[in-house]
Coordinates of C-alpha atoms and ligand atoms in Angstrom, one line a residue:
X1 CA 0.0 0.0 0.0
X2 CA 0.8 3.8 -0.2
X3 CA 4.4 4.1 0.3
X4 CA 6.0 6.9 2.5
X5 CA 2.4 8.6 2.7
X6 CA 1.9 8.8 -1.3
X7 CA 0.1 7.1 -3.1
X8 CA 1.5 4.4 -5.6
X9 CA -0.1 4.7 -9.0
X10 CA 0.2 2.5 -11.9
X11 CA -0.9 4.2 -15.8
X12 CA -2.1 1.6 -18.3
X13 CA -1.7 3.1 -21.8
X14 CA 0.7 5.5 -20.6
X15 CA 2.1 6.9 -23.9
X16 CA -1.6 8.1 -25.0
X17 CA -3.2 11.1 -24.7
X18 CA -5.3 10.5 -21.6
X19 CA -1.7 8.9 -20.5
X20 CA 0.3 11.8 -21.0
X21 CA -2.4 13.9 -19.3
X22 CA -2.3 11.9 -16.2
X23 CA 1.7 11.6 -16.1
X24 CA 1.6 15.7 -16.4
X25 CA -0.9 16.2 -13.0
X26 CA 1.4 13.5 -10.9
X27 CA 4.4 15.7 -11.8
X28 CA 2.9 18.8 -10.6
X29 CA 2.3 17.1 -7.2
X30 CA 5.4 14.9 -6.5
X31 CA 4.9 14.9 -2.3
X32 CA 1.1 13.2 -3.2
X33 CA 1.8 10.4 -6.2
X34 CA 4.6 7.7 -7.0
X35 CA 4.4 6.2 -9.8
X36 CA 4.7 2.1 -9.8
X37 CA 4.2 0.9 -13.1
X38 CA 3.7 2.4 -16.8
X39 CA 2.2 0.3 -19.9
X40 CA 2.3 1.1 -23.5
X41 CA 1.7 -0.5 -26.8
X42 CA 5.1 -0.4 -29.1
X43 CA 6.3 3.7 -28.3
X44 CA 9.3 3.0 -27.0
X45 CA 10.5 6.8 -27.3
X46 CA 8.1 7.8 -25.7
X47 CA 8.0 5.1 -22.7
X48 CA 11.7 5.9 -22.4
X49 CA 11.4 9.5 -22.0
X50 CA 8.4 9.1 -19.5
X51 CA 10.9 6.6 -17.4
X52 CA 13.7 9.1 -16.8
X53 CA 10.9 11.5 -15.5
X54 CA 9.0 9.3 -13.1
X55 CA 11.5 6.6 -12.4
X56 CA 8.1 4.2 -12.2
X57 CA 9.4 0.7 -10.6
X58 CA 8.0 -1.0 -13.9
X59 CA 7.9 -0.5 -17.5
X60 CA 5.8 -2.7 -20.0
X61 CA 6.1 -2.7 -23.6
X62 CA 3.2 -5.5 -24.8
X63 CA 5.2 -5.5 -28.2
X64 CA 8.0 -8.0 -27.4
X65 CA 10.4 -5.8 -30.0
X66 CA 9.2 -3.1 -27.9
X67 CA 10.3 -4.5 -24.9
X68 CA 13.8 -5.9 -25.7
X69 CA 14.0 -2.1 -27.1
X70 CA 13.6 -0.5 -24.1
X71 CA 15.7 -2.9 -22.2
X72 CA 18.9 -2.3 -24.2
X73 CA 18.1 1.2 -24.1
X74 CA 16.8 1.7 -20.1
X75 CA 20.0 3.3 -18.3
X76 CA 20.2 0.5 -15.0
X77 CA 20.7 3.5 -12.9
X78 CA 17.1 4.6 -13.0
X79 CA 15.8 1.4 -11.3
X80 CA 12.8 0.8 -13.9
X81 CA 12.5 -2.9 -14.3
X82 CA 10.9 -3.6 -18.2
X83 CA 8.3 -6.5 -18.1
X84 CA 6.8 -7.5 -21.2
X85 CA 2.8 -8.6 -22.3
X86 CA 0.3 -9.5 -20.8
X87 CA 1.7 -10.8 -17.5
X88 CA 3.4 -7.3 -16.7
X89 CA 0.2 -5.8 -17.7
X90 CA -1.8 -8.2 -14.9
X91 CA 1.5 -7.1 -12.5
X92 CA 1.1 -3.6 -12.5
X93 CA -2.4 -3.7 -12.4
X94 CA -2.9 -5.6 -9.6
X95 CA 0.0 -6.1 -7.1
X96 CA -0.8 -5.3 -3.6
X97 CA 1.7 -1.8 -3.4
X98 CA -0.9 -0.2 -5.9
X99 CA -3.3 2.1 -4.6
X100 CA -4.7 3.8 -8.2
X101 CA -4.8 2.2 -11.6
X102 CA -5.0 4.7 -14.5
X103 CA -6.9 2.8 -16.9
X104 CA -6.3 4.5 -20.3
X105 CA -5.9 1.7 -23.0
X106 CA -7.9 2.3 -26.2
X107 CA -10.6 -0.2 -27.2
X108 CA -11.2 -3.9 -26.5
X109 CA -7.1 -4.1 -25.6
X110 CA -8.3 -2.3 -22.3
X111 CA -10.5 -4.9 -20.6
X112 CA -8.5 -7.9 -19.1
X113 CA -6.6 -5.3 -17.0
X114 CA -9.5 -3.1 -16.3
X115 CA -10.9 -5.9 -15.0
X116 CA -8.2 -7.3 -13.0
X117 CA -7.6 -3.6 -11.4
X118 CA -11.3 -4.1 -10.7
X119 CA -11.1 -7.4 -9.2
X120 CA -8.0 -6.7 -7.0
X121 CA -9.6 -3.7 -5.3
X122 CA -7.4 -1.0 -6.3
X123 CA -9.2 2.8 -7.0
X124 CA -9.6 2.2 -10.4
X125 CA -9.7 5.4 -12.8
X126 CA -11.6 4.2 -15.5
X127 CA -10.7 6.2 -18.8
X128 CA -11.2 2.9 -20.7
X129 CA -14.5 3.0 -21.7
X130 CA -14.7 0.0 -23.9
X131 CA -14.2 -2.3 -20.8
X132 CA -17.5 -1.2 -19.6
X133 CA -19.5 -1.1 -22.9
X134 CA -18.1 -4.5 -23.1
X135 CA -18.0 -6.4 -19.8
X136 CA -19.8 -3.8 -17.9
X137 CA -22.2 -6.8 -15.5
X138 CA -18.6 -8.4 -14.8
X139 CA -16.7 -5.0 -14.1
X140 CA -19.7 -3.5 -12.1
X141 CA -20.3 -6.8 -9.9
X142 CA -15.8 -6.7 -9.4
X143 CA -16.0 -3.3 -8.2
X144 CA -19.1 -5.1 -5.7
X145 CA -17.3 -7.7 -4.8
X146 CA -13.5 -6.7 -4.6
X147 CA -14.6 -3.3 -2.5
X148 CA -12.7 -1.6 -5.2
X149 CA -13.7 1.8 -5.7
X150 CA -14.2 3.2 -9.8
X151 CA -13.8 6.8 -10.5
X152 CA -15.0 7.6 -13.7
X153 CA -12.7 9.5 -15.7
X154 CA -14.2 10.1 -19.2
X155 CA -15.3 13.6 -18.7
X156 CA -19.1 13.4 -19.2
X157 CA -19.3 10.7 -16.3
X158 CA -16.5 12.6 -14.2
X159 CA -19.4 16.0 -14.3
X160 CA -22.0 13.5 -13.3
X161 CA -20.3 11.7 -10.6
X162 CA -18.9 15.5 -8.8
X163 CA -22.9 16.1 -9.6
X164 CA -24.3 13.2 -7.4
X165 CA -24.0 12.4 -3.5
X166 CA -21.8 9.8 -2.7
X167 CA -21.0 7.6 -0.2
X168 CA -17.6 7.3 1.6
X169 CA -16.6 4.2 -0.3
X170 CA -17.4 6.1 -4.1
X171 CA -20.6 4.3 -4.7
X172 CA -22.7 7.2 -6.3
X173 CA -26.6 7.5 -5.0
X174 CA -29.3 8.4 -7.1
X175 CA -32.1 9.2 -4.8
X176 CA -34.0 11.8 -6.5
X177 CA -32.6 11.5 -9.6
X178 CA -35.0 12.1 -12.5
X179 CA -32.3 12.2 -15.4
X180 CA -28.9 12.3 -16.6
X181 CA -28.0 14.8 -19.3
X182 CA -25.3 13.8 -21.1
X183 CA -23.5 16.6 -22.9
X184 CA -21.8 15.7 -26.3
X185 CA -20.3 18.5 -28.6
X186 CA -21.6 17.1 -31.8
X187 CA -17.8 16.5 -33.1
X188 CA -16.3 18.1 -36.2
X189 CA -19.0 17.3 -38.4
X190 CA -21.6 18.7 -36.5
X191 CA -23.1 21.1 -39.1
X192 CA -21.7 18.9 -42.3
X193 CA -24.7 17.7 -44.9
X194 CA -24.6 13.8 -45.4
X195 CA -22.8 14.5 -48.7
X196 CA -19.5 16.3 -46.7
X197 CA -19.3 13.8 -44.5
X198 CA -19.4 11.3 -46.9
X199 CA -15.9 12.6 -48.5
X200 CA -14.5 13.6 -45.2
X201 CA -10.5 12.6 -44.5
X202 CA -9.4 10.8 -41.6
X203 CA -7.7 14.5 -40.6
X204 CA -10.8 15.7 -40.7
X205 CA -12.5 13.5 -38.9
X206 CA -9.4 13.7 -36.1
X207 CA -9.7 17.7 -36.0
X208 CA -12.1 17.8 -33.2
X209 CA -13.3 21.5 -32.2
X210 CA -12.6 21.4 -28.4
X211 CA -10.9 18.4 -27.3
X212 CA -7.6 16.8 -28.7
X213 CA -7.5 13.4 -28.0
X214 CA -5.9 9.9 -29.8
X215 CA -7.8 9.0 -33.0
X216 CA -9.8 6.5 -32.5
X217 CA -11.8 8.4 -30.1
X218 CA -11.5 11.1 -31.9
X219 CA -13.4 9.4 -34.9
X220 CA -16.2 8.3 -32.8
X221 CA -16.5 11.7 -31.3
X222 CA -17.2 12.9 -35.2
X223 CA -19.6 9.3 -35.5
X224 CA -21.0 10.2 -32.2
X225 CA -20.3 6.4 -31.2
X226 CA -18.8 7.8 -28.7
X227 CA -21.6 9.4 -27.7
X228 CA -23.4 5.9 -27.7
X229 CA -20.6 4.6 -26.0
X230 CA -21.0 6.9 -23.3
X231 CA -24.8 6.2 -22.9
X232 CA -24.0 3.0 -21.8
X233 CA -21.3 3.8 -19.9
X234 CA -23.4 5.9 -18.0
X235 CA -25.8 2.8 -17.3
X236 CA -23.8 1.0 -16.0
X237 CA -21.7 3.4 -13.6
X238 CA -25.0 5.0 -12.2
X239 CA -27.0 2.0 -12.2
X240 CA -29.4 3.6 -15.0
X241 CA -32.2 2.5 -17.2
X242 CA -31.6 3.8 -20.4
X243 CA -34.6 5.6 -20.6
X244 CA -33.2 8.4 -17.7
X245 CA -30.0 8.9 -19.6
X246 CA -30.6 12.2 -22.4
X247 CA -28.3 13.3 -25.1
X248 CA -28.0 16.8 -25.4
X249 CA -25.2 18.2 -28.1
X250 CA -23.8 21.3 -26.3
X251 CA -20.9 22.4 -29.2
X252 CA -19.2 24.5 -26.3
X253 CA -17.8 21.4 -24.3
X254 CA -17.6 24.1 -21.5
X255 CA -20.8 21.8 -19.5
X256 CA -19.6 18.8 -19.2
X257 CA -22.5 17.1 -18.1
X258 CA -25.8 17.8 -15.7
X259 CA -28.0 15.8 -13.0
X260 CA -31.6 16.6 -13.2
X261 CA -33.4 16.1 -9.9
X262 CA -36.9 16.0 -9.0
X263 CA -37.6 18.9 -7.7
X264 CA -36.4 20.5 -10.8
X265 CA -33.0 21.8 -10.1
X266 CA -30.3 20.7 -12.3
X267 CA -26.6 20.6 -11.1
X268 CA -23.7 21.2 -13.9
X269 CA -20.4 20.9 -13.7
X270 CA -18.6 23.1 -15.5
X271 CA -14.7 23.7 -16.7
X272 CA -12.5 24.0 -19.7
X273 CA -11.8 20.8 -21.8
X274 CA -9.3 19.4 -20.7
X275 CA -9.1 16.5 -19.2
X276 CA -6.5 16.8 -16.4
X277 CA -9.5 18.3 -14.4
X278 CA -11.2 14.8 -14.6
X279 CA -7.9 13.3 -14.2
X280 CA -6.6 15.5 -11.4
X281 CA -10.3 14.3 -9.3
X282 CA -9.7 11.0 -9.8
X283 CA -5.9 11.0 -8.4
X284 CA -7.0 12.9 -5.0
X285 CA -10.4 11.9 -4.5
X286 CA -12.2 13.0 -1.9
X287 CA -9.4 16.1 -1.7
X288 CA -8.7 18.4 -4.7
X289 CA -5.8 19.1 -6.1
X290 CA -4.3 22.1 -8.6
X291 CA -4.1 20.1 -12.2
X292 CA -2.6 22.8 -14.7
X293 CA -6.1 23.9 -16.0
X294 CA -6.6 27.1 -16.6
X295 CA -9.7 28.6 -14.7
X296 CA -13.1 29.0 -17.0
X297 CA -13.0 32.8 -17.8
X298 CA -17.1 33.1 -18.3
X299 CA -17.2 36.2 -19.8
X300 CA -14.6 35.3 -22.4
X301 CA -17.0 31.7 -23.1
X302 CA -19.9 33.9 -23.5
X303 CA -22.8 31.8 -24.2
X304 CA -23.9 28.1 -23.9
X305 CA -26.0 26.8 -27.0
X306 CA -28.0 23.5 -26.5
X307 CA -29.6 21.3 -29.3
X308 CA -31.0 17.8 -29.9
X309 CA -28.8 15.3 -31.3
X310 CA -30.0 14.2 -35.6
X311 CA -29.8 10.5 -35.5
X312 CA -30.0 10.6 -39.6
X313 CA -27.0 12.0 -40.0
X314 CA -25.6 10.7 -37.2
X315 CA -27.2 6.8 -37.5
X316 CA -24.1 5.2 -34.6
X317 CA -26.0 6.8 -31.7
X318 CA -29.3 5.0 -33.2
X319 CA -27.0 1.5 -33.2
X320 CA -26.0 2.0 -30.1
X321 CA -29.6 2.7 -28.6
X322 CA -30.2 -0.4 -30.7
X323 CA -27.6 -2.6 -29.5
X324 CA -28.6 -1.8 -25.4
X325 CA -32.5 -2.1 -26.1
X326 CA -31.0 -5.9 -27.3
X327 CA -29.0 -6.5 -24.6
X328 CA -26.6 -9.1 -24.3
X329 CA -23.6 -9.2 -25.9
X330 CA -24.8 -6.9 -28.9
X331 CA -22.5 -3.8 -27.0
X332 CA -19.8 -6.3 -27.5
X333 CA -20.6 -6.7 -31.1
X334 CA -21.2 -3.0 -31.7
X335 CA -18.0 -2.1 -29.6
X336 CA -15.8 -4.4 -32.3
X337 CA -17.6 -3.5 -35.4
X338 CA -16.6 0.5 -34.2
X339 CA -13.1 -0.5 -34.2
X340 CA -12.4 -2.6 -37.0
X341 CA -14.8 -0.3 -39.1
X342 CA -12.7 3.1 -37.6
X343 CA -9.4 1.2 -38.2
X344 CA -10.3 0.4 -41.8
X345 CA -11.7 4.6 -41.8
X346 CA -8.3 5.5 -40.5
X347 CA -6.3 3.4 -43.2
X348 CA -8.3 5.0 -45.7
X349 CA -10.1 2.0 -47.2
X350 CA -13.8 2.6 -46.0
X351 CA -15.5 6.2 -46.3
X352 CA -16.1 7.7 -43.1
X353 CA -20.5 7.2 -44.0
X354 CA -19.6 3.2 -44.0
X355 CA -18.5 3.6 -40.7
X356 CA -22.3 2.7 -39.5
X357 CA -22.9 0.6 -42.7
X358 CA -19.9 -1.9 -41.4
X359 CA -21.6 -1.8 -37.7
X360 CA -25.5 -2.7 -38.9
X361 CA -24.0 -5.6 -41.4
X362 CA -22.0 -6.7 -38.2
X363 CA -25.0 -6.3 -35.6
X364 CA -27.1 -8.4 -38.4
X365 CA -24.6 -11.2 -38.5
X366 CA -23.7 -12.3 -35.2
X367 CA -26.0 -13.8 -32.5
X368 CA -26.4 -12.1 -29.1
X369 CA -26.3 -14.1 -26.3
X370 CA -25.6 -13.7 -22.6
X371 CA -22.3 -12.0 -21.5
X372 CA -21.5 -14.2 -18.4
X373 CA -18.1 -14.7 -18.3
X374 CA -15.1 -13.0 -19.9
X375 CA -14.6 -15.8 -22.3
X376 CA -17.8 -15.6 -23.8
X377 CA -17.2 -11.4 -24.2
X378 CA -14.1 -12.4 -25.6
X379 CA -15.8 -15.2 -28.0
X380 CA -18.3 -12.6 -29.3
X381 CA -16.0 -9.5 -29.6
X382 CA -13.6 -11.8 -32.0
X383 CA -16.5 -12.9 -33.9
X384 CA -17.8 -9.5 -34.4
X385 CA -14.2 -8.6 -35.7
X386 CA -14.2 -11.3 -38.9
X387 CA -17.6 -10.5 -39.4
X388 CA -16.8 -6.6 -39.6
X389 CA -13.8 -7.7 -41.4
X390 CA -15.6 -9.2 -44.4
X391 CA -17.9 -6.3 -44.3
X392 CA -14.8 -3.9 -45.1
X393 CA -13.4 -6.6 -47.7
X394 CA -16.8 -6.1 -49.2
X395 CA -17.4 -2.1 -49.4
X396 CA -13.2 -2.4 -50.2
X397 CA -14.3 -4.9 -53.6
X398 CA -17.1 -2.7 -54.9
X399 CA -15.0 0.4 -54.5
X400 CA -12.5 -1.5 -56.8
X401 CA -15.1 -2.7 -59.5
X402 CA -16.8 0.2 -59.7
Ligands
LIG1 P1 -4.5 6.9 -27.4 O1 -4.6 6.2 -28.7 O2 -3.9 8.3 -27.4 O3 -3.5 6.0 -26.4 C1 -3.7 4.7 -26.2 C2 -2.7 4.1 -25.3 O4 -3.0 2.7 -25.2 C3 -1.2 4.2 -25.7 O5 -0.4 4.4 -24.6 C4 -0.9 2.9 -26.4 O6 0.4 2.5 -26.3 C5 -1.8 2.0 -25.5 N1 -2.2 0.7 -26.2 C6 -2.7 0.6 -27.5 N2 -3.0 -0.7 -27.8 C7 -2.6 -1.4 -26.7 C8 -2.6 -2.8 -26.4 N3 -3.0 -3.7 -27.3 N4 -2.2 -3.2 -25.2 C9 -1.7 -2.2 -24.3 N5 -1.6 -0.9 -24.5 C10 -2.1 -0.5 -25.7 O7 -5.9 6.9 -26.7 P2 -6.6 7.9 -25.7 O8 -7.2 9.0 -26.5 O9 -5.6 8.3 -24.6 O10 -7.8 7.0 -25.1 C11 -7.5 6.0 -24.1 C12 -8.9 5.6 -23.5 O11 -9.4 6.6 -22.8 C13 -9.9 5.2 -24.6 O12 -10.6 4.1 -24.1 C14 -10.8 6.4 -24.8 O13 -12.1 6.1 -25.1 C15 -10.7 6.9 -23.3 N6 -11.0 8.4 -23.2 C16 -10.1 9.3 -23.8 C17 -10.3 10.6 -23.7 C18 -9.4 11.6 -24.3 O14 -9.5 12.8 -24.1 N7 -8.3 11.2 -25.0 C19 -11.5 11.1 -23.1 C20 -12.3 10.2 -22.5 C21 -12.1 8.8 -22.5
LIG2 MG1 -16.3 11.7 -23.0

């Protein structure tokens, strides 16, 4: 547990955005934080640089290359010891000095940790939000059972959680709750006619108006998947039915999400985006702590607009809706189809209107059944993947014959 007074924090998916963000508040408050393990993908640059800043007791590189990389290149003298896959993943997750688990892996990749974080009882910071939209029964009912305690970080669900009262152990209560309003900015292509956004570049797509963050979200937030991703993500943390979650587009990003109660207030929380003020609650929670964001200058912001989401223009928020009024492991399937379909956006082979078109031939293709254990998640999500698969090599083939 918490060494020397501070508290020992491990950041999966380090080298990312949400990663860099989180590294960046710890080093503003080295008497609080101590950093015990770092994960990344293949960037060993980056992982090296990130080492000789936080000396973190463990480095893991899931790319094997990666790993024997940074080993060669790690001076002894920091004291970093490089792991490698899965197991070092599982270490730094869960060994007993953790106290916080940063969990900021993007997609699917994200869950077998998240849920070991959850299952080990550490205070898990969930940026991941695929592990939720995926597993969220299992990670909900490990949180339960493990007395672990899940701060939501994804910025949306961070406004609604400061919004709520909540208990000592960070279950949130809903006691006079009538409905959550979950702000989304409508993304890049907000005002774009069908017809733009059918010849819109990945770049485009990526250049969101408020927030920068890595690109697959980034291409959701122009989809709005993310926005359905969210939804359910909101389900599950709050403990929801669907019908009290609301989606309002707010293009400001300066409301970050809102709490309607019965009596008709409804609570806001407000700030600049950026998301070292989510990041920065989550670290200290219950306390407050400075995170580098710059105070919301009102006058300067001006005005707040509000409008209703258009699900024709904007059909993954209506497959989302679809795929948690189905239940089962249609998230799962939805979750992969968004992946592959946004992987195969992002290397340019599908336009970014097929996006939805690879997710609805997906959702039609696969059976849903019951998500009761990880394996069968798993079993689905890889299904889902061929299946979206063959739905790119198909739009891929008619772009070539015609
Ligand atoms: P990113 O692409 O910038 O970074 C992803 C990180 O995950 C990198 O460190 C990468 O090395 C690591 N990674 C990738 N594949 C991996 C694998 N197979 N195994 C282990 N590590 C792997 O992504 P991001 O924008 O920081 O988003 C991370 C998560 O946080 C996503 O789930 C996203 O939805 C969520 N989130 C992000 C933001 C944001 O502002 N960026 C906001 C809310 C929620
Ligand atoms: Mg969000």
């Amino acid at each position: 547990m918490a060494s020397l007074g501070k508290r020992m924090v491990s950041v999966l998916g380090s080298t990312g955005s949400i990663g860099v963000s989180t590294l960046d508040v710890i080093g503003r408050h080295p008497e609080r934080f101590s950093v015990y393990g770092l994960a990344a993908n293949s960037s060993v640059e980056a992982m090296l640089e990130q080492c000789r800043i936080h000396k973190p007791l463990f480095a893991v590189m899931m790319q094997e290359s990666a790993a024997q990389e940074l080993q060669s290149r790690l001076p002894q003298a920091w004291g970093t010891q490089v792991l490698q896959g899965d197991k070092g993943l599982a270490k730094i997750a869960t060994d007993d000095e953790v106290d916080s688990v940063m969990a900021a892996i993007v997609g699917a990749a994200g869950l077998p940790s998240t849920l070991a974080a959850a299952q080990a009882g550490k205070t898990l910071l969930l940026a991941n939000k695929e592990s939720l939209v995926m597993a969220g029964h299992l990670l909900m009912d490990a949180v339960r059972e493990s007395g672990a305690r899940l701060l939501p970080i994804d910025s949306e669900h961070n406004a609604i959680f400061q919004c709520l009262p909540v208990q000592a152990d960070a279950t949130p209560l809903k006691q006079g709750v009538s409905k959550v309003l979950l702000t989304a900015s409508g993304g890049p292509f907000r005002s774009w006619t069908y017809e733009q956004m059918r010849g819109a570049t990945p770049d485009q797509a990526c250049a969101h108006p408020n927030w920068s963050m890595g690109r697959k979200i980034s291409v959701d937030s122009a989809s709005l998947m993310n926005k359905g991703l969210e939804f359910i993500e909101a389900c599950w943390i709050f403990d929801l039915e669907p019908q009290m979650v609301d989606i309002v587009v707010h293009p400001q990003s300066i409301i970050h999400s809102m709490v309607q109660y019965v009596d008709g207030s409804v609570l806001a929380q407000l700030g600049n985006p950026d998301m070292r003020t989510a990041i920065a609650f989550g670290l200290a929670w219950p306390e407050r702590i400075a995170s580098g964001v710059a105070p919301l200058d009102m006058i300067a912001t001006a005005r707040l607009d509000f409008e209703a989401p258009d699900e024709a223009r904007f059909p993954c928020l209506r497959l989302a809706r679809e795929s948690v009024a189905a239940g089962g492991t249609a998230m799962v399937v939805c979750n992969a189809a968004n992946e592959i379909a946004v992987a195969a956006f992002l290397a340019q082979e599908i336009r970014f209107t097929q996006i939805p078109q690879v997710i609805e031939a997906t959702l039609e293709q696969v059976p849903v059944v019951e998500p009761n254990t990880l394996s069968v998640v798993e079993l689905a999500d890889q299904h889902a993947r061929s299946a979206a698969r063959e739905a790119v090599a198909a739009f891929l083939q008619t772009a070539v014959e015609s």
